Every structure is written in structure tokens, then in C-alpha cells.
Amino acid sequence: MTHSNDLEPCRYLPLPSDRLISVGWLSRGCEFAKGEVSPAFFEKLTHLCREPWQPVVSAGFHECDLCQFEGPRFNANLFVPFDGLIYVAPVAIAHYIASHWYKPPDVFVRAVDACPSMNSMDYKKAILANGGRELVRCA
Ligand SMILES: [Zn+2]
């Protein structure tokens, strides 16, 4: 997987929006923030990652290359609308936190905290309200 620094514009996905911000696109050999996160944040994040809304079909599996052996594989992304932007993280982010002590930016923690349940009407509205109109059209 291509590495991208946290909070940079997300250019991985073939999506027509300039409001997409990368979070948690880690790969071996690249520096990333480490530290503890709250159990409440982690629980909410894993809940959102269970059936994440996907405006674009994933191009295949990504295996965690931070694991020394047999990293788990993932193929979905998480879209978290917040404060005029949409944060885009691979669902692998929960594994990065649990197994590799990744500490996401504070603004992403707040975004996850504020995020409505996946696939709820409130979630769709939040996507629309934060610049995701083109994404909803793609889905
Ligand atoms: Zn791993």
C-alpha cells in the first residue's frame, strides 16, 4: 500500500472530492505516531469498521506489512465526515492501533466520536454536509 502522511489530502481513491483527508495509511519503514488511545474511541472505531459505507469498490486486498509475519488482510475503507472534511482511513486502522500502537491525530478521534452509525440516515446526511455529495452520487 502506498504510504501517505496523516492529514494530507487523500489521493488514492478515484473519487471526485477535494475534501478527503488521509488518516492511518501506514506502511513498513515509515514513521508514524504511537501511543495509547481510549477504550471508548477504539470501541467506536471498530464498530464503524464492521460494515463501512463504500462509495468505491476496492481494488483488492491489502496485507498489513507492519506485522512481521502473516499480517491480516483488509479491503475496505472508512469514511468519517467531520467539520467540513471527510477523513478516509483503511479499516486496517483498528489493527494498526491494537497491534502496532498507532496513535491517530486528535481531530480523527473527535471525528470518530461524532460519527453517526454506519449506514444510518444521519451518516448519509453527515457525508453530504461535509463535502461528500459527489461520493454519494458514486455509491
Ligand atoms: Zn499488523
Tab-separated table of N, CA, C and O in Angstrom, residues 28-112:
chain	number	residue	atom	x	y	z
A	28	ARG	N	5.414	-0.204	6.271
A	28	ARG	CA	6.690	-0.539	6.898
A	28	ARG	C	7.764	0.475	6.505
A	28	ARG	O	7.865	0.862	5.355
A	29	GLY	N	8.559	0.865	7.490
A	29	GLY	CA	9.663	1.761	7.201
A	29	GLY	C	9.300	3.233	7.265
A	29	GLY	O	10.177	4.082	7.148
A	30	CYS	N	8.021	3.546	7.438
A	30	CYS	CA	7.616	4.944	7.547
A	30	CYS	C	7.285	5.289	8.991
A	30	CYS	O	6.705	4.481	9.707
A	31	GLU	N	7.667	6.479	9.379
A	31	GLU	CA	7.393	6.934	10.740
A	31	GLU	C	5.896	7.148	10.937
A	31	GLU	O	5.215	7.610	10.033
A	32	PHE	N	5.403	6.820	12.129
A	32	PHE	CA	4.035	7.195	12.475
A	32	PHE	C	3.935	7.396	13.983
A	32	PHE	O	4.760	6.868	14.736
A	33	ALA	N	2.943	8.188	14.398
A	33	ALA	CA	2.772	8.500	15.822
A	33	ALA	C	2.334	7.256	16.576
A	33	ALA	O	1.528	6.470	16.081
A	34	LYS	N	2.873	7.077	17.784
A	34	LYS	CA	2.489	5.936	18.609
A	34	LYS	C	2.045	6.410	19.980
A	34	LYS	O	2.517	7.430	20.472
A	35	GLY	N	1.148	5.655	20.580
A	35	GLY	CA	0.703	5.981	21.927
A	35	GLY	C	-0.616	5.296	22.229
A	35	GLY	O	-1.149	4.549	21.406
A	36	GLU	N	-1.137	5.573	23.413
A	36	GLU	CA	-2.390	4.951	23.827
A	36	GLU	C	-3.580	5.722	23.283
A	36	GLU	O	-3.517	6.933	23.092
A	37	VAL	N	-4.660	4.997	23.051
A	37	VAL	CA	-5.939	5.634	22.746
A	37	VAL	C	-6.932	5.149	23.795
A	37	VAL	O	-6.685	4.152	24.471
A	38	SER	N	-8.063	5.847	23.918
A	38	SER	CA	-9.028	5.436	24.939
A	38	SER	C	-9.798	4.202	24.454
A	38	SER	O	-10.041	4.034	23.257
A	39	PRO	N	-10.196	3.345	25.403
A	39	PRO	CA	-11.009	2.169	25.032
A	39	PRO	C	-12.302	2.583	24.346
A	39	PRO	O	-12.755	1.898	23.419
A	40	ALA	N	-12.899	3.696	24.764
A	40	ALA	CA	-14.165	4.141	24.160
A	40	ALA	C	-13.960	4.491	22.686
A	40	ALA	O	-14.782	4.134	21.830
A	41	PHE	N	-12.862	5.173	22.387
A	41	PHE	CA	-12.551	5.502	20.991
A	41	PHE	C	-12.359	4.218	20.180
A	41	PHE	O	-12.907	4.066	19.089
A	42	PHE	N	-11.602	3.295	20.719
A	42	PHE	CA	-11.315	2.074	19.970
A	42	PHE	C	-12.589	1.277	19.710
A	42	PHE	O	-12.792	0.733	18.613
A	43	GLU	N	-13.462	1.239	20.703
A	43	GLU	CA	-14.713	0.504	20.542
A	43	GLU	C	-15.575	1.127	19.446
A	43	GLU	O	-16.128	0.433	18.592
A	44	LYS	N	-15.664	2.461	19.459
A	44	LYS	CA	-16.459	3.150	18.434
A	44	LYS	C	-15.852	2.923	17.050
A	44	LYS	O	-16.559	2.657	16.079
A	45	LEU	N	-14.539	3.012	16.979
A	45	LEU	CA	-13.855	2.823	15.695
A	45	LEU	C	-14.104	1.419	15.138
A	45	LEU	O	-14.425	1.265	13.954
A	46	THR	N	-13.967	0.410	15.966
A	46	THR	CA	-14.154	-0.955	15.470
A	46	THR	C	-15.611	-1.174	15.067
A	46	THR	O	-15.895	-1.907	14.122
A	47	HIS	N	-16.507	-0.510	15.759
A	47	HIS	CA	-17.920	-0.605	15.386
A	47	HIS	C	-18.132	-0.022	13.982
A	47	HIS	O	-18.796	-0.629	13.140
A	48	LEU	N	-17.551	1.138	13.729
A	48	LEU	CA	-17.685	1.774	12.407
A	48	LEU	C	-17.036	0.928	11.310
A	48	LEU	O	-17.484	0.920	10.166
A	49	CYS	N	-15.973	0.224	11.677
A	49	CYS	CA	-15.231	-0.562	10.686
A	49	CYS	C	-15.933	-1.870	10.330
A	49	CYS	O	-15.525	-2.557	9.393
A	50	ARG	N	-16.977	-2.221	11.068
A	50	ARG	CA	-17.594	-3.520	10.850
A	50	ARG	C	-18.264	-3.622	9.477
A	50	ARG	O	-18.081	-4.592	8.776
A	51	GLU	N	-19.046	-2.589	9.131
A	51	GLU	CA	-19.689	-2.592	7.813
A	51	GLU	C	-19.599	-1.195	7.226
A	51	GLU	O	-20.603	-0.512	7.087
A	52	PRO	N	-18.401	-0.756	6.898
A	52	PRO	CA	-18.231	0.628	6.458
A	52	PRO	C	-18.879	0.896	5.104
A	52	PRO	O	-18.826	0.048	4.212
A	53	TRP	N	-19.470	2.059	5.002
A	53	TRP	CA	-20.042	2.507	3.727
A	53	TRP	C	-18.921	2.668	2.712
A	53	TRP	O	-17.877	3.255	3.003
A	54	GLN	N	-19.119	2.145	1.494
A	54	GLN	CA	-18.077	2.160	0.467
A	54	GLN	C	-18.562	2.856	-0.799
A	54	GLN	O	-19.317	2.257	-1.565
A	55	PRO	N	-18.155	4.087	-1.042
A	55	PRO	CA	-18.564	4.751	-2.277
A	55	PRO	C	-17.816	4.243	-3.501
A	55	PRO	O	-18.183	4.544	-4.629
A	56	VAL	N	-16.763	3.479	-3.295
A	56	VAL	CA	-15.982	2.991	-4.426
A	56	VAL	C	-15.568	1.556	-4.127
A	56	VAL	O	-15.251	1.216	-2.996
A	57	VAL	N	-15.606	0.707	-5.136
A	57	VAL	CA	-15.236	-0.686	-4.936
A	57	VAL	C	-13.717	-0.786	-4.796
A	57	VAL	O	-12.974	-0.213	-5.584
A	58	SER	N	-13.294	-1.476	-3.805
A	58	SER	CA	-11.866	-1.604	-3.543
A	58	SER	C	-11.179	-2.410	-4.628
A	58	SER	O	-11.751	-3.333	-5.204
A	59	ALA	N	-9.942	-2.053	-4.890
A	59	ALA	CA	-9.203	-2.694	-5.983
A	59	ALA	C	-8.478	-3.956	-5.530
A	59	ALA	O	-7.586	-4.431	-6.216
A	60	GLY	N	-8.806	-4.497	-4.383
A	60	GLY	CA	-8.154	-5.723	-3.949
A	60	GLY	C	-7.741	-5.665	-2.499
A	60	GLY	O	-8.041	-4.701	-1.799
A	61	PHE	N	-7.043	-6.703	-2.066
A	61	PHE	CA	-6.672	-6.791	-0.661
A	61	PHE	C	-5.344	-6.110	-0.379
A	61	PHE	O	-4.457	-6.069	-1.224
A	62	HIS	N	-5.261	-5.614	0.832
A	62	HIS	CA	-4.015	-5.073	1.329
A	62	HIS	C	-3.653	-5.866	2.569
A	62	HIS	O	-4.488	-6.067	3.441
A	63	GLU	N	-2.413	-6.332	2.641
A	63	GLU	CA	-1.979	-7.059	3.835
A	63	GLU	C	-1.143	-6.132	4.699
A	63	GLU	O	-0.320	-5.373	4.183
A	64	CYS	N	-1.359	-6.177	6.016
A	64	CYS	CA	-0.578	-5.331	6.932
A	64	CYS	C	0.892	-5.704	6.825
A	64	CYS	O	1.264	-6.846	7.093
A	65	ASP	N	1.727	-4.750	6.424
A	65	ASP	CA	3.156	-5.071	6.310
A	65	ASP	C	3.953	-4.569	7.511
A	65	ASP	O	5.174	-4.593	7.510
A	66	LEU	N	3.227	-4.122	8.547
A	66	LEU	CA	3.908	-3.811	9.805
A	66	LEU	C	4.073	-5.072	10.646
A	66	LEU	O	4.953	-5.151	11.499
A	67	CYS	N	3.205	-6.037	10.431
A	67	CYS	CA	3.346	-7.330	11.097
A	67	CYS	C	4.581	-8.024	10.530
A	67	CYS	O	4.831	-7.964	9.324
A	68	GLN	N	5.322	-8.713	11.403
A	68	GLN	CA	6.496	-9.408	10.884
A	68	GLN	C	6.091	-10.585	9.998
A	68	GLN	O	6.702	-10.829	8.967
A	69	PHE	N	5.070	-11.320	10.445
A	69	PHE	CA	4.617	-12.475	9.677
A	69	PHE	C	3.101	-12.462	9.529
A	69	PHE	O	2.393	-12.120	10.468
A	70	GLU	N	2.647	-12.864	8.385
A	70	GLU	CA	1.236	-13.148	8.166
A	70	GLU	C	0.302	-12.062	8.697
A	70	GLU	O	-0.561	-12.318	9.524
A	71	GLY	N	0.517	-10.848	8.228
A	71	GLY	CA	-0.370	-9.761	8.625
A	71	GLY	C	-1.776	-10.005	8.116
A	71	GLY	O	-1.965	-10.632	7.079
A	72	PRO	N	-2.767	-9.526	8.859
A	72	PRO	CA	-4.146	-9.679	8.394
A	72	PRO	C	-4.375	-8.874	7.118
A	72	PRO	O	-3.638	-7.931	6.818
A	73	ARG	N	-5.390	-9.257	6.355
A	73	ARG	CA	-5.678	-8.587	5.095
A	73	ARG	C	-6.978	-7.787	5.186
A	73	ARG	O	-7.908	-8.203	5.859
A	74	PHE	N	-6.999	-6.692	4.466
A	74	PHE	CA	-8.144	-5.780	4.516
A	74	PHE	C	-8.458	-5.312	3.104
A	74	PHE	O	-7.573	-5.231	2.276
A	75	ASN	N	-9.719	-4.950	2.877
A	75	ASN	CA	-10.014	-4.403	1.549
A	75	ASN	C	-11.077	-3.308	1.561
A	75	ASN	O	-11.626	-2.991	0.516
A	76	ALA	N	-11.355	-2.728	2.726
A	76	ALA	CA	-12.364	-1.671	2.759
A	76	ALA	C	-11.762	-0.409	3.376
A	76	ALA	O	-10.704	-0.453	3.999
A	77	ASN	N	-12.451	0.698	3.160
A	77	ASN	CA	-12.019	1.968	3.731
A	77	ASN	C	-13.136	2.564	4.567
A	77	ASN	O	-14.310	2.276	4.356
A	78	LEU	N	-12.720	3.405	5.492
A	78	LEU	CA	-13.654	4.042	6.406
A	78	LEU	C	-13.721	5.531	6.061
A	78	LEU	O	-12.681	6.176	5.931
A	79	PHE	N	-14.948	6.058	5.890
A	79	PHE	CA	-15.153	7.475	5.590
A	79	PHE	C	-15.810	8.131	6.790
A	79	PHE	O	-16.924	7.756	7.146
A	80	VAL	N	-15.103	9.073	7.404
A	80	VAL	CA	-15.609	9.706	8.622
A	80	VAL	C	-15.781	11.203	8.385
A	80	VAL	O	-14.800	11.953	8.329
A	81	PRO	N	-17.043	11.661	8.244
A	81	PRO	CA	-17.304	13.079	7.988
A	81	PRO	C	-17.178	13.892	9.263
A	81	PRO	O	-17.662	13.463	10.321
A	82	PHE	N	-16.527	15.051	9.176
A	82	PHE	CA	-16.384	15.879	10.378
A	82	PHE	C	-15.886	17.272	10.018
A	82	PHE	O	-14.854	17.415	9.352
A	83	ASP	N	-16.625	18.283	10.460
A	83	ASP	CA	-16.146	19.653	10.421
A	83	ASP	C	-15.715	20.104	9.017
A	83	ASP	O	-14.661	20.706	8.841
A	84	GLY	N	-16.526	19.760	8.018
A	84	GLY	CA	-16.258	20.238	6.673
A	84	GLY	C	-15.339	19.370	5.841
A	84	GLY	O	-15.047	19.697	4.686
A	85	LEU	N	-14.871	18.252	6.429
A	85	LEU	CA	-13.967	17.361	5.706
A	85	LEU	C	-14.431	15.915	5.887
A	85	LEU	O	-15.292	15.633	6.732
A	86	ILE	N	-13.856	15.034	5.086
A	86	ILE	CA	-14.147	13.611	5.244
A	86	ILE	C	-12.810	12.881	5.392
A	86	ILE	O	-11.969	12.910	4.493
A	87	TYR	N	-12.639	12.259	6.550
A	87	TYR	CA	-11.398	11.540	6.826
A	87	TYR	C	-11.517	10.131	6.262
A	87	TYR	O	-12.523	9.455	6.472
A	88	VAL	N	-10.493	9.729	5.533
A	88	VAL	CA	-10.508	8.425	4.879
A	88	VAL	C	-9.391	7.569	5.462
A	88	VAL	O	-8.219	7.923	5.365
A	89	ALA	N	-9.775	6.458	6.059
A	89	ALA	CA	-8.799	5.541	6.656
A	89	ALA	C	-9.068	4.134	6.147
A	89	ALA	O	-10.212	3.766	5.907
A	90	PRO	N	-8.023	3.338	5.987
A	90	PRO	CA	-8.266	1.921	5.687
A	90	PRO	C	-8.845	1.273	6.949
A	90	PRO	O	-8.508	1.703	8.058
A	91	VAL	N	-9.712	0.270	6.810
A	91	VAL	CA	-10.223	-0.369	8.029
A	91	VAL	C	-9.095	-1.036	8.820
A	91	VAL	O	-9.253	-1.334	9.997
A	92	ALA	N	-7.956	-1.211	8.185
A	92	ALA	CA	-6.771	-1.719	8.876
A	92	ALA	C	-6.362	-0.822	10.036
A	92	ALA	O	-5.580	-1.229	10.896
A	93	ILE	N	-6.904	0.384	10.100
A	93	ILE	CA	-6.513	1.321	11.154
A	93	ILE	C	-6.771	0.728	12.542
A	93	ILE	O	-5.987	0.965	13.471
A	94	ALA	N	-7.841	-0.041	12.695
A	94	ALA	CA	-8.122	-0.644	14.011
A	94	ALA	C	-7.021	-1.638	14.384
A	94	ALA	O	-6.573	-1.693	15.534
A	95	HIS	N	-6.576	-2.395	13.400
A	95	HIS	CA	-5.460	-3.326	13.628
A	95	HIS	C	-4.166	-2.565	13.926
A	95	HIS	O	-3.398	-2.951	14.812
A	96	TYR	N	-3.935	-1.472	13.223
A	96	TYR	CA	-2.722	-0.678	13.460
A	96	TYR	C	-2.683	-0.158	14.898
A	96	TYR	O	-1.631	-0.098	15.533
A	97	ILE	N	-3.846	0.231	15.386
A	97	ILE	CA	-3.921	0.749	16.756
A	97	ILE	C	-3.733	-0.386	17.757
A	97	ILE	O	-2.929	-0.287	18.689
A	98	ALA	N	-4.477	-1.472	17.555
A	98	ALA	CA	-4.456	-2.573	18.517
A	98	ALA	C	-3.100	-3.277	18.555
A	98	ALA	O	-2.593	-3.603	19.625
A	99	SER	N	-2.513	-3.494	17.388
A	99	SER	CA	-1.309	-4.327	17.325
A	99	SER	C	-0.012	-3.544	17.194
A	99	SER	O	1.042	-4.050	17.553
A	100	HIS	N	-0.092	-2.334	16.649
A	100	HIS	CA	1.145	-1.603	16.366
A	100	HIS	C	1.212	-0.255	17.076
A	100	HIS	O	2.055	0.569	16.744
A	101	TRP	N	0.273	-0.013	18.013
A	101	TRP	CA	0.319	1.186	18.849
A	101	TRP	C	0.225	2.485	18.069
A	101	TRP	O	0.718	3.530	18.494
A	102	TYR	N	-0.363	2.406	16.884
A	102	TYR	CA	-0.564	3.643	16.108
A	102	TYR	C	-1.494	4.579	16.871
A	102	TYR	O	-2.505	4.149	17.419
A	103	LYS	N	-1.143	5.853	16.902
A	103	LYS	CA	-1.989	6.867	17.552
A	103	LYS	C	-2.464	7.859	16.499
A	103	LYS	O	-1.686	8.660	16.001
A	104	PRO	N	-3.739	7.785	16.123
A	104	PRO	CA	-4.236	8.703	15.083
A	104	PRO	C	-4.321	10.136	15.594
A	104	PRO	O	-4.325	10.370	16.808
A	105	PRO	N	-4.390	11.112	14.689
A	105	PRO	CA	-4.467	12.519	15.091
A	105	PRO	C	-5.716	12.788	15.940
A	105	PRO	O	-6.743	12.130	15.764
A	106	ASP	N	-5.615	13.768	16.831
A	106	ASP	CA	-6.732	14.105	17.730
A	106	ASP	C	-8.007	14.430	16.963
A	106	ASP	O	-9.104	14.081	17.388
A	107	VAL	N	-7.851	15.117	15.839
A	107	VAL	CA	-9.054	15.511	15.098
A	107	VAL	C	-9.793	14.268	14.584
A	107	VAL	O	-11.030	14.247	14.520
A	108	PHE	N	-9.066	13.218	14.271
A	108	PHE	CA	-9.705	11.981	13.820
A	108	PHE	C	-10.426	11.306	14.987
A	108	PHE	O	-11.519	10.746	14.814
A	109	VAL	N	-9.845	11.385	16.165
A	109	VAL	CA	-10.501	10.836	17.358
A	109	VAL	C	-11.831	11.559	17.593
A	109	VAL	O	-12.860	10.927	17.848
A	110	ARG	N	-11.822	12.879	17.440
A	110	ARG	CA	-13.064	13.643	17.605
A	110	ARG	C	-14.065	13.304	16.493
A	110	ARG	O	-15.262	13.224	16.725
A	111	ALA	N	-13.554	13.113	15.285
A	111	ALA	CA	-14.424	12.784	14.155
A	111	ALA	C	-15.121	11.442	14.376
A	111	ALA	O	-16.326	11.308	14.124
A	112	VAL	N	-14.378	10.467	14.848
A	112	VAL	CA	-14.955	9.143	15.107
A	112	VAL	C	-15.994	9.247	16.225
A	112	VAL	O	-17.079	8.671	16.144
